XYZ file of C-alpha atoms in Angstrom:
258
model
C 4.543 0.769 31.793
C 7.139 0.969 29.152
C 5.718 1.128 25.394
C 6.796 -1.754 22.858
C 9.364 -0.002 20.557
C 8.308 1.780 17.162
C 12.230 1.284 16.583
C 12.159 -1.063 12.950
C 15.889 -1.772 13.581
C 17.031 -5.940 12.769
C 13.902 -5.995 10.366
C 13.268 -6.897 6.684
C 10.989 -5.154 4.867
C 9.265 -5.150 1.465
C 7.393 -2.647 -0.352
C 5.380 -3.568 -3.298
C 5.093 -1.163 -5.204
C 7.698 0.765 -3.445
C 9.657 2.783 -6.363
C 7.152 5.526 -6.666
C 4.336 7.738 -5.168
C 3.174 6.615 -1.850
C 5.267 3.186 -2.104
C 8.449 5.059 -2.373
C 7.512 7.341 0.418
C 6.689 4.289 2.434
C 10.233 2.894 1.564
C 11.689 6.194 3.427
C 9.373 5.762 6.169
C 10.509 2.611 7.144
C 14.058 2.671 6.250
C 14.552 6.077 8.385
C 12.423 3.974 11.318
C 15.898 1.307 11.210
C 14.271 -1.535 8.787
C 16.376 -2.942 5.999
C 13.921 -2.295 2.939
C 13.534 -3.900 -0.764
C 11.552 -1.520 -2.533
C 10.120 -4.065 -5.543
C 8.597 -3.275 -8.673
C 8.478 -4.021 -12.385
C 11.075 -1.758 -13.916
C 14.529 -2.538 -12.987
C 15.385 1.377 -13.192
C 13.267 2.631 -10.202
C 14.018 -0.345 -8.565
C 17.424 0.865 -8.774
C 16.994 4.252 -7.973
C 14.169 3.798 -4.908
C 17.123 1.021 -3.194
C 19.869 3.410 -4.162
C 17.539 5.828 -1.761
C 17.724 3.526 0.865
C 21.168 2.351 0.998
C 21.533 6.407 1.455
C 20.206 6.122 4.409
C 22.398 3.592 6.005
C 20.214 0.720 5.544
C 20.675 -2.069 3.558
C 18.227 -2.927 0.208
C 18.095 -5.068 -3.022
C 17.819 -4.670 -6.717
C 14.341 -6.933 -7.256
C 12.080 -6.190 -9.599
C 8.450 -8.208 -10.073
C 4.955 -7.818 -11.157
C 2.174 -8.765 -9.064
C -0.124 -9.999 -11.882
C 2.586 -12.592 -11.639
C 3.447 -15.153 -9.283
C 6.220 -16.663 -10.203
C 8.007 -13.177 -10.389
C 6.424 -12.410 -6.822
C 7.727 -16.153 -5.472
C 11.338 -15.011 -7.343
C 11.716 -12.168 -5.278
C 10.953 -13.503 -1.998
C 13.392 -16.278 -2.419
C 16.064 -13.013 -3.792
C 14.860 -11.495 -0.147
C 15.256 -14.685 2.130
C 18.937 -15.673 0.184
C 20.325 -12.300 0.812
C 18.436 -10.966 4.008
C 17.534 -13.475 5.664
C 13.736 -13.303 6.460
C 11.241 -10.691 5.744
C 9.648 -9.327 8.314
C 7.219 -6.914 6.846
C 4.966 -6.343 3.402
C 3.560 -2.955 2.297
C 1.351 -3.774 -0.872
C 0.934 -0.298 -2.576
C 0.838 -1.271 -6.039
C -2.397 -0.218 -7.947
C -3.666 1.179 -11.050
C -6.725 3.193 -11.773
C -8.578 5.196 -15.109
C -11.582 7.302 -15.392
C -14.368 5.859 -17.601
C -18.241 6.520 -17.317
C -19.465 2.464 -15.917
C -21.066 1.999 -18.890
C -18.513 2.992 -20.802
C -16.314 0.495 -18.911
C -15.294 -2.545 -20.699
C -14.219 -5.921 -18.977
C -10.878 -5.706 -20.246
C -9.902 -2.791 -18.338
C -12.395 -3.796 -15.564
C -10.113 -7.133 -15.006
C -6.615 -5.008 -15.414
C -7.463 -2.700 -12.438
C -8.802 -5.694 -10.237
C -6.340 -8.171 -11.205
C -3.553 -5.456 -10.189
C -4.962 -3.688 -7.053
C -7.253 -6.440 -5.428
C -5.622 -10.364 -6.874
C -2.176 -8.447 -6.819
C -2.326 -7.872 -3.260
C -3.807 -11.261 -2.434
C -0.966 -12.937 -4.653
C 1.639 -11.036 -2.829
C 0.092 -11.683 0.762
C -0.246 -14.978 -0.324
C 3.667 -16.016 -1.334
C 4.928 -13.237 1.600
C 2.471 -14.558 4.218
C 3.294 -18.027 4.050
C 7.051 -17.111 4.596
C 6.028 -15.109 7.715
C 3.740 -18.374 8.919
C 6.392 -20.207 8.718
C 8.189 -18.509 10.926
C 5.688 -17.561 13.392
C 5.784 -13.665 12.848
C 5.435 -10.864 10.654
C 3.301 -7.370 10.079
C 1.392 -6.917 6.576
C 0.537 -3.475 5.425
C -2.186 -3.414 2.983
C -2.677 0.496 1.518
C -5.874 1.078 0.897
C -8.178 3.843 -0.366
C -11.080 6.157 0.790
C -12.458 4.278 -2.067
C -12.695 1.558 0.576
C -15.389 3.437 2.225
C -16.973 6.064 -0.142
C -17.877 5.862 -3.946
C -15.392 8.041 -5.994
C -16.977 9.284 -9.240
C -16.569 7.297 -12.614
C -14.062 5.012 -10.847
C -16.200 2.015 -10.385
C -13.429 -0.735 -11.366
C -11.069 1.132 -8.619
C -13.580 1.376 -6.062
C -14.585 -2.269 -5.675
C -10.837 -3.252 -6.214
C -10.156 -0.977 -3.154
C -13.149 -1.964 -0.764
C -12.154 -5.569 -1.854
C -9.009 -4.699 -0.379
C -10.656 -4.106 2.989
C -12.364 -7.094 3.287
C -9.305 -9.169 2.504
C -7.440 -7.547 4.759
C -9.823 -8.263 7.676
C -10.333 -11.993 5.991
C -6.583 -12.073 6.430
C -6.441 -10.818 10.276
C -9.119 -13.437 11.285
C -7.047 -16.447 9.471
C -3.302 -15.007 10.099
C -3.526 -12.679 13.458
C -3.417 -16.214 15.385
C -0.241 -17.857 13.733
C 1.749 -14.687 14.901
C 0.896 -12.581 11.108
C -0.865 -9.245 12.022
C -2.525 -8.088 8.901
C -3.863 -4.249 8.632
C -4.411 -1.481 6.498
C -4.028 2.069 5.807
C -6.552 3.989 3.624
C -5.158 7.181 2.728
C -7.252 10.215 2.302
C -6.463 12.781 -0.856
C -2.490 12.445 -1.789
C -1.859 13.985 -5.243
C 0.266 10.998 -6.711
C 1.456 10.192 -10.241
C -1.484 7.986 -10.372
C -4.262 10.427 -9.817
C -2.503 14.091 -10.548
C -4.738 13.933 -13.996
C -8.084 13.715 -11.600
C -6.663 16.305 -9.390
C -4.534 18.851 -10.726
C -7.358 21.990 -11.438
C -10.127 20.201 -12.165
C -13.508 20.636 -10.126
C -13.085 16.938 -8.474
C -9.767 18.442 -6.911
C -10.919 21.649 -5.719
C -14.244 19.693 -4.517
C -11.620 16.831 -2.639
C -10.405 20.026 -0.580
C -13.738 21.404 0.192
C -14.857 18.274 1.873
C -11.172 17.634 3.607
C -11.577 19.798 7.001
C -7.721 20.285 7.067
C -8.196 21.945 3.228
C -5.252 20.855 1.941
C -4.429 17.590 0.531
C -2.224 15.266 2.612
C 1.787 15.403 2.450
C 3.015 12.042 1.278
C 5.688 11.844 4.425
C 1.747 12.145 6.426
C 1.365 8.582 5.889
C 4.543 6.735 7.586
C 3.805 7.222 10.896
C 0.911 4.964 10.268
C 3.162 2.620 8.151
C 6.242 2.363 10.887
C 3.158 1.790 13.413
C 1.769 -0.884 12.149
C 5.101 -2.642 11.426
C 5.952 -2.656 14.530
C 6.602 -4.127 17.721
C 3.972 -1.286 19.385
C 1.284 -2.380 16.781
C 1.459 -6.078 18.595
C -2.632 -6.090 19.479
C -3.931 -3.772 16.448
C -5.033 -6.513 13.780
C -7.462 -6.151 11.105
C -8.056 -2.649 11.142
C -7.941 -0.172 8.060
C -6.434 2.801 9.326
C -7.543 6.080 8.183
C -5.071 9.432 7.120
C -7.482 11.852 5.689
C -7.409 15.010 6.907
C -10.802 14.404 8.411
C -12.449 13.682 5.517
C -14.530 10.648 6.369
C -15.937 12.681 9.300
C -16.744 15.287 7.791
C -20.950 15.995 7.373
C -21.869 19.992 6.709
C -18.458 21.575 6.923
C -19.763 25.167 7.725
């Protein structure tokens, strides 16, 4: 029995979120796998940079910059996408946000800013993406979520029902999509020191405490996460729909660690 290809060569995809952090290592990821990728997000100058990355690597990309607290920018860049590429056969969402307050300290405003980025953000974008890829009978979204999806990080409560929303809609999406040809999955990744969370992590006792409970005792290596990305993009992902797949070191099944 011969193994569908991992090979991403002839496809289109988009990363949301793609100009920094894990979104940007994504963009690699995929490019170096033989996709074509538009790495979009809202500042025209790592949009520039994170496609000027891919072009390096023989592939071809676009300058398209959005926000996915709005539509209209999201429906823009789709239509930038489809004119120049052709199709798009893939969406990473990876844009988030997320801020440390005590919950009762938390007020609605920034309560609604997290969610309406990390949870209606990646609905928006599944929404104007996935109805391209219904159209056409085909495509793979990539939905990064968070151990937050599973386990309650400390004084985070706005980012840890944005990212176990996340979940759900994923699975939501693989019951309604998986059918009409659109796999929809996840990957939750486990302790990545980021720009958006080096302020939690960088010697402070909820670092050094994140590496206790990681059996591996190290935290993850952002270039750790594409094989899960190019899997699930692919042609050899073809029956895995609606799962959340997990690159932690270990650290969900960990119990008493010695």
């Amino acid at each position: 029995m011969t193994l569908p290809a991992l090979s991403l060569g002839g496809r289109v995809a988009v990363v949301i979120g793609g100009t920094s952090g894990i979104g940007l290592t994504l963009a690699r990821g995929l490019a170096q796998a033989g996709a074509d990728v538009v790495p979009i997000a809202r500042r025209r100058e790592h949009v520039e940079a994170a496609a000027a990355e891919v072009e390096a690597l023989g592939r071809r990309s676009l300058r398209v910059t959005a926000d996915v607290t709005d539509r209209a920018s999201l429906e823009a860049a789709l239509d930038a996408c489809v004119s120049a590429l052709g199709k798009v056969d893939v969406l990473v969402n990876c844009a988030a946000c997320t801020k440390r307050t005590p919950t009762l300290d938390l007020g609605e405003e920034e309560w609604h800013r997290i969610l309406d980025t990390n949870l209606t953000g990646t609905l928006r974008a599944c929404q104007v993406f996935g109805r391209h890829m219904l159209e056409r009978g085909s495509g793979r979204i990539v939905n990064v979520a968070s151990l937050a999806s599973f386990v309650a990080l400390f004084e985070v409560a706005a980012y840890n029902a944005s990212k176990a929303a996340v979940a759900a809609l994923t699975k939501s999406l693989a019951l309604e999509w998986g059918p009409r040809g659109v796999n929809v999955n996840g990957i939750a990744p486990g302790v990545f020191r980021t720009p958006l969370n080096h302020e939690l992590l960088d010697g402070t006792e909820r670092g050094r405490e994140l590496v206790a409970r990681t059996p591996l005792k190290r935290y993850g290596r952002m270039e750790e996460l594409q094989g899960a990305c190019v899997l699930l993009s692919s042609e050899a992902a073809s029956f895995i729909n609606g799962e959340v797949i997990v690159v932690d070191g270990g650290f969900l099944a960990s119990g008493v660690l010695s």
